[in-house]
Coordinates of C-alpha atoms and ligand atoms in Angstrom, one line a residue:
X201 CA 82.1 -22.8 4.9
X202 CA 79.9 -25.1 7.0
X203 CA 79.4 -22.3 9.5
X204 CA 78.3 -19.9 6.8
X205 CA 75.7 -22.3 5.7
X206 CA 74.4 -22.6 9.2
X207 CA 74.3 -18.8 9.6
X208 CA 72.4 -18.5 6.4
X209 CA 69.9 -21.0 7.5
X210 CA 69.3 -19.3 10.8
X211 CA 66.0 -17.4 10.8
X212 CA 65.0 -14.9 13.4
X213 CA 61.8 -15.7 15.1
X214 CA 59.3 -13.9 17.2
X215 CA 57.1 -16.1 19.4
X216 CA 53.7 -14.9 20.4
X217 CA 51.7 -16.6 23.0
X218 CA 50.5 -16.6 26.6
X219 CA 52.6 -18.6 29.1
X220 CA 51.5 -22.2 29.6
X221 CA 52.6 -25.7 28.8
X222 CA 52.4 -25.3 25.0
X223 CA 54.4 -22.1 25.2
X224 CA 57.1 -23.7 27.4
X225 CA 57.4 -26.6 25.0
X226 CA 57.9 -24.4 22.0
X227 CA 60.5 -22.3 23.8
X228 CA 62.4 -25.5 24.7
X229 CA 62.4 -26.7 21.1
X230 CA 63.4 -23.2 19.8
X231 CA 66.4 -23.4 22.1
X232 CA 67.6 -26.5 20.3
X233 CA 67.4 -25.2 16.8
X234 CA 69.4 -22.6 14.8
X235 CA 66.7 -20.0 14.9
X236 CA 67.2 -16.8 16.9
X237 CA 64.5 -15.7 19.2
X238 CA 64.0 -12.0 18.8
X239 CA 61.2 -11.5 21.2
X240 CA 58.3 -13.4 22.8
X241 CA 55.3 -13.0 25.0
X242 CA 51.6 -12.3 24.6
X243 CA 52.1 -8.8 23.3
X244 CA 53.8 -7.5 20.2
X245 CA 56.9 -5.5 21.1
X246 CA 57.4 -3.6 17.9
X247 CA 61.2 -2.9 18.2
X248 CA 61.8 -6.6 18.5
X249 CA 59.0 -7.8 16.2
X250 CA 60.2 -5.6 13.3
X251 CA 63.5 -7.5 13.2
X252 CA 62.0 -10.9 13.2
X253 CA 61.6 -12.7 9.9
X254 CA 59.2 -15.4 11.1
X255 CA 56.4 -15.3 13.5
X256 CA 55.3 -18.2 15.6
X257 CA 51.9 -18.1 17.4
X258 CA 51.3 -20.5 20.3
X259 CA 47.6 -20.7 21.1
X260 CA 45.7 -23.1 23.3
X261 CA 42.3 -22.2 21.9
X262 CA 40.9 -21.0 18.6
X263 CA 39.9 -17.6 19.9
X264 CA 43.3 -17.1 21.3
X265 CA 44.9 -18.0 18.0
X266 CA 42.5 -15.6 16.1
X267 CA 43.5 -12.7 18.4
X268 CA 47.2 -13.2 17.7
X269 CA 46.7 -13.7 14.0
X270 CA 44.6 -10.6 13.8
X271 CA 47.3 -8.6 15.6
X272 CA 49.9 -9.7 13.2
X273 CA 48.1 -9.6 9.9
X274 CA 46.5 -6.2 10.6
X275 CA 49.9 -4.7 11.2
X276 CA 51.0 -2.5 8.4
X277 CA 54.7 -3.4 9.0
X278 CA 54.4 -7.1 10.0
X279 CA 51.3 -8.2 8.0
X280 CA 53.2 -10.0 5.3
X281 CA 55.6 -12.0 7.5
X282 CA 55.5 -15.8 7.3
X283 CA 53.6 -17.2 10.2
X284 CA 53.6 -20.6 11.9
X285 CA 50.6 -21.5 14.1
X286 CA 51.1 -24.0 16.9
X287 CA 48.1 -25.4 18.7
X288 CA 47.4 -28.5 20.8
X289 CA 45.0 -29.9 18.1
X290 CA 43.8 -29.1 14.6
X291 CA 41.6 -26.0 14.6
X292 CA 38.6 -26.2 12.3
X293 CA 37.8 -22.5 12.1
X294 CA 41.2 -21.2 10.9
X295 CA 42.8 -22.2 7.6
X296 CA 45.7 -21.3 5.3
X297 CA 46.6 -18.6 4.3
X298 CA 45.6 -17.0 7.6
X299 CA 48.7 -18.8 8.8
X300 CA 51.4 -20.1 6.5
X301 CA 52.0 -23.4 8.3
X302 CA 50.1 -25.1 11.2
X303 CA 51.7 -27.5 13.6
X304 CA 50.1 -29.5 16.4
X305 CA 51.4 -31.4 19.4
X306 CA 53.6 -33.4 19.8
X307 CA 56.2 -31.0 18.4
X308 CA 59.7 -32.1 17.5
X309 CA 62.8 -30.0 16.6
X310 CA 62.9 -31.9 13.3
X311 CA 59.4 -30.9 12.5
X312 CA 60.0 -27.2 13.4
X313 CA 63.2 -27.1 11.4
X314 CA 61.3 -28.5 8.4
X315 CA 58.5 -25.9 8.9
X316 CA 61.0 -23.1 9.0
X317 CA 62.7 -24.4 5.9
X318 CA 59.3 -24.6 4.2
X319 CA 58.8 -20.9 4.8
X320 CA 62.0 -19.9 3.0
X321 CA 60.4 -19.5 -0.5
X322 CA 57.9 -17.0 0.9
X323 CA 60.6 -15.2 2.7
X324 CA 62.7 -15.0 -0.4
X325 CA 59.8 -13.6 -2.5
X326 CA 59.1 -11.0 0.2
X327 CA 62.7 -9.9 0.2
X328 CA 62.5 -9.1 -3.5
X329 CA 59.8 -6.5 -3.0
X330 CA 61.2 -2.9 -2.5
X331 CA 60.0 -0.8 0.3
X332 CA 56.9 1.4 -0.4
X333 CA 57.1 5.1 -1.2
X334 CA 56.7 7.4 1.8
X335 CA 54.2 9.4 0.0
X336 CA 51.7 6.6 -0.2
X337 CA 48.6 6.9 2.0
X338 CA 48.1 4.0 4.5
X339 CA 45.4 2.5 2.4
X340 CA 47.6 2.4 -0.7
X341 CA 50.3 0.6 1.3
X342 CA 47.7 -1.9 2.6
X343 CA 46.4 -2.5 -0.9
X344 CA 49.9 -3.3 -2.2
X345 CA 50.4 -5.5 0.9
X346 CA 47.3 -7.5 -0.1
X347 CA 48.6 -8.0 -3.6
X348 CA 52.0 -8.9 -2.3
X349 CA 50.4 -11.3 0.2
X350 CA 48.5 -13.2 -2.6
X351 CA 51.6 -13.2 -4.8
X352 CA 54.1 -14.3 -2.1
X353 CA 51.8 -17.1 -1.0
X354 CA 51.2 -18.1 -4.6
X355 CA 47.5 -18.2 -4.2
X356 CA 46.2 -19.0 -7.6
X357 CA 42.7 -18.1 -6.5
X358 CA 41.1 -16.6 -3.5
X359 CA 37.6 -17.8 -2.6
X360 CA 35.6 -16.0 0.2
X361 CA 34.3 -18.3 2.9
X362 CA 30.8 -18.3 4.3
X363 CA 30.9 -16.1 7.5
X364 CA 27.9 -15.4 9.6
X365 CA 29.7 -12.6 11.4
X366 CA 30.3 -10.6 8.1
X367 CA 27.6 -8.2 7.0
X368 CA 27.7 -9.7 3.5
X369 CA 27.7 -13.3 4.8
X370 CA 31.1 -14.0 3.4
X371 CA 34.6 -12.9 4.2
X372 CA 38.3 -13.3 3.8
X373 CA 39.4 -12.6 7.4
X374 CA 43.1 -12.3 6.5
X375 CA 42.3 -9.9 3.7
X376 CA 40.2 -7.8 6.1
X377 CA 43.2 -7.6 8.5
X378 CA 45.7 -6.8 5.8
X379 CA 43.4 -4.0 4.5
X380 CA 42.7 -2.8 8.0
X381 CA 38.9 -3.0 7.5
X382 CA 36.1 -4.5 9.5
X383 CA 35.0 -8.1 9.1
X384 CA 33.8 -8.8 5.5
X385 CA 34.4 -5.3 4.1
X386 CA 37.7 -6.5 2.6
X387 CA 35.6 -8.0 -0.2
X388 CA 34.2 -4.5 -1.1
X389 CA 37.8 -3.1 -1.2
X390 CA 38.9 -6.0 -3.4
X391 CA 36.0 -5.3 -5.8
X392 CA 37.5 -1.8 -6.0
X393 CA 40.9 -3.3 -6.9
X394 CA 39.1 -5.4 -9.5
X395 CA 37.6 -2.2 -11.0
X396 CA 41.2 -0.8 -11.1
X397 CA 42.3 -3.9 -13.1
X398 CA 44.4 -5.4 -10.3
X399 CA 42.2 -8.3 -9.5
X400 CA 40.3 -10.6 -11.9
X401 CA 36.9 -11.8 -10.6
X402 CA 34.6 -14.7 -11.1
X403 CA 31.1 -14.7 -9.7
X404 CA 30.7 -17.1 -6.8
X405 CA 27.3 -16.1 -5.2
X406 CA 24.8 -13.2 -5.0
X407 CA 23.8 -12.0 -1.5
X408 CA 20.7 -9.9 -0.7
X409 CA 21.4 -7.1 1.7
X410 CA 19.0 -4.8 3.5
X411 CA 18.9 -1.5 1.5
X412 CA 19.0 0.5 4.7
X413 CA 21.8 -1.1 6.9
X414 CA 23.6 -3.3 4.2
X415 CA 23.3 -6.4 6.3
X416 CA 22.6 -9.9 4.9
X417 CA 20.4 -11.1 7.8
X418 CA 17.0 -10.8 6.2
X419 CA 13.9 -12.7 7.0
X420 CA 11.9 -13.5 3.8
X421 CA 8.3 -14.2 4.9
X422 CA 4.8 -14.3 3.4
X423 CA 2.5 -11.5 4.6
X424 CA -1.0 -10.2 4.1
X425 CA -1.0 -7.9 1.0
X426 CA -3.5 -5.6 2.7
X427 CA -1.9 -5.0 6.1
X428 CA 1.5 -6.6 5.9
X429 CA 0.9 -9.0 8.8
X430 CA 2.6 -12.3 8.7
X431 CA -0.4 -13.9 10.6
X432 CA -2.0 -15.4 7.5
X433 CA -3.6 -18.7 6.8
X434 CA -3.9 -20.4 3.5
X435 CA -7.5 -21.9 3.2
X436 CA -9.5 -23.7 0.5
X437 CA -12.3 -21.7 -1.2
X438 CA -15.8 -22.9 -1.9
X439 CA -17.9 -21.8 -4.9
X440 CA -21.6 -22.2 -4.5
X441 CA -23.0 -23.0 -8.1
X442 CA -26.5 -21.7 -7.5
X443 CA -25.6 -18.1 -6.4
X444 CA -22.0 -18.1 -7.7
X445 CA -20.7 -17.0 -4.3
X446 CA -17.0 -17.8 -3.8
X447 CA -15.4 -17.5 -0.4
X448 CA -13.1 -19.3 2.1
X449 CA -14.3 -22.6 3.2
X450 CA -14.4 -21.4 6.8
X451 CA -17.1 -18.9 6.1
X452 CA -19.4 -21.8 4.9
X453 CA -19.0 -24.0 8.0
X454 CA -21.9 -24.0 10.4
X455 CA -22.3 -26.9 12.8
X456 CA -20.4 -29.4 10.7
X457 CA -22.3 -28.4 7.6
X458 CA -21.7 -26.2 4.7
X459 CA -24.2 -23.3 4.6
X460 CA -23.8 -20.6 1.9
X461 CA -23.3 -17.3 3.8
X462 CA -24.8 -15.4 0.9
X463 CA -28.0 -17.2 0.0
X464 CA -28.3 -19.4 3.2
X465 CA -28.8 -22.7 1.3
X466 CA -27.2 -25.9 2.4
X467 CA -24.5 -27.4 0.2
X468 CA -24.7 -31.2 -0.1
X469 CA -22.7 -32.6 -2.9
X470 CA -19.4 -31.5 -4.2
X471 CA -19.4 -31.3 -8.0
X472 CA -23.2 -30.9 -7.9
X473 CA -23.9 -28.0 -5.5
X474 CA -20.5 -26.6 -5.1
X475 CA -16.8 -26.8 -6.0
X476 CA -13.5 -26.3 -4.2
X477 CA -11.8 -24.3 -7.0
X478 CA -8.6 -23.2 -5.2
X479 CA -7.0 -21.5 -2.2
X480 CA -6.9 -18.0 -0.8
X481 CA -5.1 -16.4 2.1
X482 CA -7.0 -15.1 5.1
X483 CA -5.4 -12.5 7.3
X484 CA -5.9 -13.1 11.0
X485 CA -5.2 -9.4 11.8
X486 CA -7.3 -7.4 9.3
X487 CA -9.7 -10.3 8.2
X488 CA -9.1 -9.5 4.5
X489 CA -9.0 -12.3 2.0
X490 CA -6.5 -12.2 -0.9
X491 CA -5.8 -14.6 -3.7
X492 CA -2.1 -14.8 -2.9
X493 CA 0.2 -13.8 0.0
X494 CA 3.0 -11.3 -0.6
X495 CA 6.7 -11.9 0.1
X496 CA 8.1 -9.3 2.3
X497 CA 11.6 -8.8 3.7
X498 CA 12.4 -7.9 7.3
X499 CA 15.9 -6.8 8.1
X500 CA 16.8 -8.7 11.3
X501 CA 19.4 -6.2 12.1
X502 CA 17.7 -2.8 11.7
X503 CA 14.0 -3.9 11.4
X504 CA 13.4 -2.3 8.0
X505 CA 10.6 -3.9 6.0
X506 CA 10.9 -3.8 2.2
X507 CA 9.7 -5.8 -0.8
X508 CA 12.3 -8.3 -2.2
X509 CA 13.0 -6.2 -5.3
X510 CA 14.4 -3.5 -3.1
X511 CA 17.0 -5.8 -1.6
X512 CA 20.5 -4.7 -2.4
X513 CA 22.3 -7.5 -4.3
X514 CA 26.0 -7.8 -4.0
X515 CA 28.0 -10.3 -6.0
X516 CA 30.5 -12.3 -4.0
X517 CA 33.5 -13.0 -6.2
X518 CA 36.5 -15.2 -6.2
X519 CA 39.7 -13.3 -7.1
X520 CA 42.9 -13.8 -9.0
X521 CA 45.8 -11.4 -9.4
X522 CA 46.0 -9.7 -12.8
X523 CA 49.3 -9.4 -14.6
X524 CA 49.2 -5.7 -13.7
X525 CA 48.7 -6.6 -10.1
X526 CA 51.8 -8.9 -10.1
X527 CA 53.8 -6.0 -11.6
X528 CA 52.3 -3.6 -9.0
X529 CA 53.1 -6.0 -6.2
X530 CA 56.7 -6.6 -7.3
X531 CA 57.5 -3.0 -8.0
X532 CA 55.3 -1.6 -5.2
X533 CA 53.4 0.6 -7.6
X534 CA 50.1 2.1 -6.9
X535 CA 48.0 4.5 -8.9
X536 CA 48.5 6.9 -5.9
X537 CA 52.1 7.0 -7.0
X538 CA 53.1 10.5 -8.1
X539 CA 55.3 11.4 -11.1
X540 CA 58.0 12.1 -8.5
X541 CA 57.6 8.7 -6.9
X542 CA 58.0 6.9 -10.2
X543 CA 61.0 8.9 -11.5
X544 CA 62.6 8.5 -8.1
X545 CA 62.7 4.8 -8.6
X546 CA 64.7 5.2 -11.8
X547 CA 66.7 8.4 -11.4
X548 CA 68.8 9.9 -8.8
X549 CA 66.6 12.9 -8.2
X550 CA 67.0 15.6 -5.7
X551 CA 64.3 16.2 -3.1
X552 CA 62.6 19.6 -3.6
X553 CA 63.8 21.2 -0.3
X554 CA 67.4 20.5 -1.2
X555 CA 66.9 21.6 -4.8
X556 CA 65.4 24.9 -3.6
X557 CA 68.4 25.5 -1.3
X558 CA 70.8 24.7 -4.2
X559 CA 68.8 27.1 -6.4
X560 CA 69.3 29.9 -3.9
X561 CA 73.0 29.4 -3.9
X562 CA 73.1 29.1 -7.7
X563 CA 71.3 32.5 -8.0
X564 CA 73.9 34.1 -5.7
X565 CA 76.7 32.5 -7.6
X566 CA 75.3 33.5 -11.0
X567 CA 74.8 37.2 -9.9
X568 CA 78.3 37.4 -8.5
X569 CA 80.1 35.9 -11.4
X570 CA 77.6 37.2 -14.1
X571 CA 77.4 33.6 -15.4
X572 CA 73.9 32.6 -16.4
X573 CA 71.9 29.5 -15.6
X574 CA 68.5 28.3 -16.7
X575 CA 65.7 26.6 -15.0
X576 CA 63.2 24.6 -17.0
X577 CA 59.8 23.8 -15.6
X578 CA 58.3 20.9 -17.4
X579 CA 54.8 19.7 -16.9
X580 CA 53.1 16.6 -18.4
X581 CA 49.5 17.7 -18.7
X582 CA 48.0 14.4 -19.8
X583 CA 49.6 12.1 -17.3
X584 CA 46.3 11.0 -15.8
X585 CA 44.8 10.4 -19.3
X586 CA 47.9 8.3 -20.1
X587 CA 47.2 6.1 -17.1
X588 CA 43.6 5.7 -18.1
X589 CA 44.5 4.7 -21.6
X590 CA 47.7 2.7 -21.2
X591 CA 47.2 1.6 -17.5
X592 CA 49.7 2.0 -14.7
X593 CA 52.2 -0.3 -16.3
X594 CA 52.1 1.6 -19.6
X595 CA 52.5 4.9 -17.8
X596 CA 55.5 3.6 -15.9
X597 CA 57.1 2.4 -19.1
X598 CA 56.6 5.8 -20.7
X599 CA 58.1 7.6 -17.8
X600 CA 61.1 5.2 -17.8
X601 CA 61.6 6.0 -21.4
X602 CA 61.3 9.7 -20.7
X603 CA 64.0 9.3 -18.0
X604 CA 66.3 7.8 -20.6
X605 CA 65.7 10.7 -22.9
X606 CA 66.4 13.2 -20.1
X607 CA 69.6 11.4 -19.4
X608 CA 70.7 11.8 -23.0
X609 CA 70.4 15.6 -23.0
X610 CA 71.4 16.5 -19.5
X611 CA 74.9 16.8 -18.2
X612 CA 76.0 15.4 -14.9
X613 CA 76.2 18.9 -13.4
X614 CA 72.5 19.6 -14.2
X615 CA 70.1 19.0 -11.4
X616 CA 66.6 17.5 -11.6
X617 CA 63.8 17.8 -9.1
X618 CA 60.1 18.0 -8.7
X619 CA 58.1 21.1 -7.8
X620 CA 55.4 20.7 -5.2
X621 CA 53.0 20.9 -8.2
X622 CA 54.5 17.7 -9.5
X623 CA 56.3 19.2 -12.4
X624 CA 59.8 18.3 -13.5
X625 CA 62.4 21.0 -12.6
X626 CA 65.6 21.0 -14.5
X627 CA 68.5 23.3 -13.5
X628 CA 70.9 23.7 -16.4
X629 CA 74.2 25.1 -15.1
X630 CA 75.9 27.7 -17.2
X631 CA 73.2 27.7 -19.8
X632 CA 71.5 30.9 -21.1
X633 CA 67.9 31.0 -22.4
X634 CA 68.9 30.1 -26.0
X635 CA 70.7 27.0 -24.9
X636 CA 67.9 26.0 -22.6
X637 CA 65.4 26.4 -25.4
X638 CA 67.5 24.2 -27.7
X639 CA 67.7 21.5 -25.1
X640 CA 64.0 21.5 -24.4
X641 CA 63.2 21.5 -28.1
X642 CA 65.5 18.5 -28.7
X643 CA 64.0 16.8 -25.7
X644 CA 60.4 17.2 -26.9
X645 CA 61.3 16.2 -30.5
X646 CA 63.0 13.1 -29.3
X647 CA 60.1 12.2 -27.0
X648 CA 57.6 12.6 -29.8
X649 CA 59.7 10.3 -32.0
X650 CA 60.5 7.6 -29.4
X651 CA 57.5 7.4 -27.1
X652 CA 54.6 5.2 -28.1
X653 CA 52.1 7.6 -26.6
X654 CA 52.4 11.3 -26.8
X655 CA 53.1 13.2 -23.6
X656 CA 51.4 16.6 -23.6
X657 CA 54.3 18.7 -22.4
X658 CA 54.1 22.3 -21.2
X659 CA 57.4 24.0 -20.4
X660 CA 58.6 27.3 -19.1
X661 CA 62.1 28.6 -19.1
X662 CA 63.6 31.2 -16.7
X663 CA 67.1 32.4 -17.1
X664 CA 69.2 34.0 -14.4
X665 CA 70.3 36.8 -14.4
X666 CA 68.6 37.9 -17.6
X667 CA 65.0 37.4 -16.6
X668 CA 65.2 37.0 -12.9
X669 CA 67.5 39.1 -10.7
X670 CA 67.0 37.4 -7.4
X671 CA 65.5 34.2 -5.9
X672 CA 62.1 35.6 -5.1
X673 CA 61.8 37.0 -8.6
X674 CA 62.8 33.6 -10.0
X675 CA 60.2 31.9 -7.9
X676 CA 57.6 34.4 -9.2
X677 CA 58.5 33.8 -12.8
X678 CA 58.4 30.1 -12.3
X679 CA 54.9 30.1 -11.0
X680 CA 53.6 32.4 -13.7
X681 CA 51.3 31.3 -16.4
X682 CA 49.5 28.7 -14.3
Ligands
LIG107 ZN1 18.5 -3.3 7.8
LIG108 ZN1 -4.1 -8.2 6.9
LIG109 ZN1 -25.1 -19.3 -2.2

């Protein structure tokens, strides 16, 4: 019993780090505890790393730590694994949840054991998530990984950090890695997930970007409205009462006296001869005078000059998982999931290549023994509308209900598969067209009665041998009418 408990507590560890004193110290402590070392060194050896439940990163410096963290978090396979960072001192530039736990020297076996124990809840949550469908594109997997990361770390809110290396001035580095995008661009991906209803947002800041290169590094400066030069000077103006001439003070100054440049008279007393009514800007390049300078933007990255109203404004959001996202994370659902993917998770359905082979055999058998069978091709034409109206979760519920209805009317000898066109294929053994028609009608009637939202079904029945005499004929009839 005691041994079993020990075994249960043992966690497999992969240690990443370059050789050195710190690395040696961690190795020594790892040897004393129950954890099993699955691999170690400065490089990721995938075969070993895949089997490790926990990653430990040993880093002497911040940049070394960042390199290791990036390698792990950006891995499609390893990105979600719990991670302990061990450094000689506290690192200011790296924070949770980039790592899950941080340890500093001196390190004790007690401390390490406690850290490993602390990661158990994350491990347990991760174990509940089913593997992702093979049909998902890499980005779909990465998006679900991001949701799973937030959920497994129980991050109630995710707030982007100021980041001068990000083109939008903010970033979530760990999210960038999980999503496999460049620095800062994870926020744009996350806004897409927000549009899809997976993330809830709250405005945090607005950043001005260059409309040409989408970079935040913009110099806002005052320029001459005539020639755009930043070489401008703000000067006081003088108004000569007698001739009403108003011009910059500089044009009145002659040998420490004010002489009106228009009428040539000397100005003696302020308030009597002249007034200083305001200020103007004088351009040192074109010499023009203007009442006000203009604000102009210079992209420090690409050099583009534009007025402020042309700056591209992006909202920086803080994020929370929506209820739909929690569902998607736990079930591994993505809107990229096909009907086949979804039904596969509920039903024991045959892959199409196998189904096709079986169908060929069934055609031969049917012809030899003159016993009929029917093939139903069932399409749900409004599946994408259903998702728009009821959301991914609603669609899943409906498909699950449909699966139950299918189960009611089909026999265990009947086969279900999906055509490459994503239609449901049902092979009814020893059923002629009349029987197939009866089954479809019952199925549709039942669906209409039970389902909250109406599926728009379209079906087609082919019976062998009455309508199709061989396999190619059957295939032809099946693809007709599309
Ligand atoms: Zn630019
Ligand atoms: Zn000018
Ligand atoms: Zn004058």
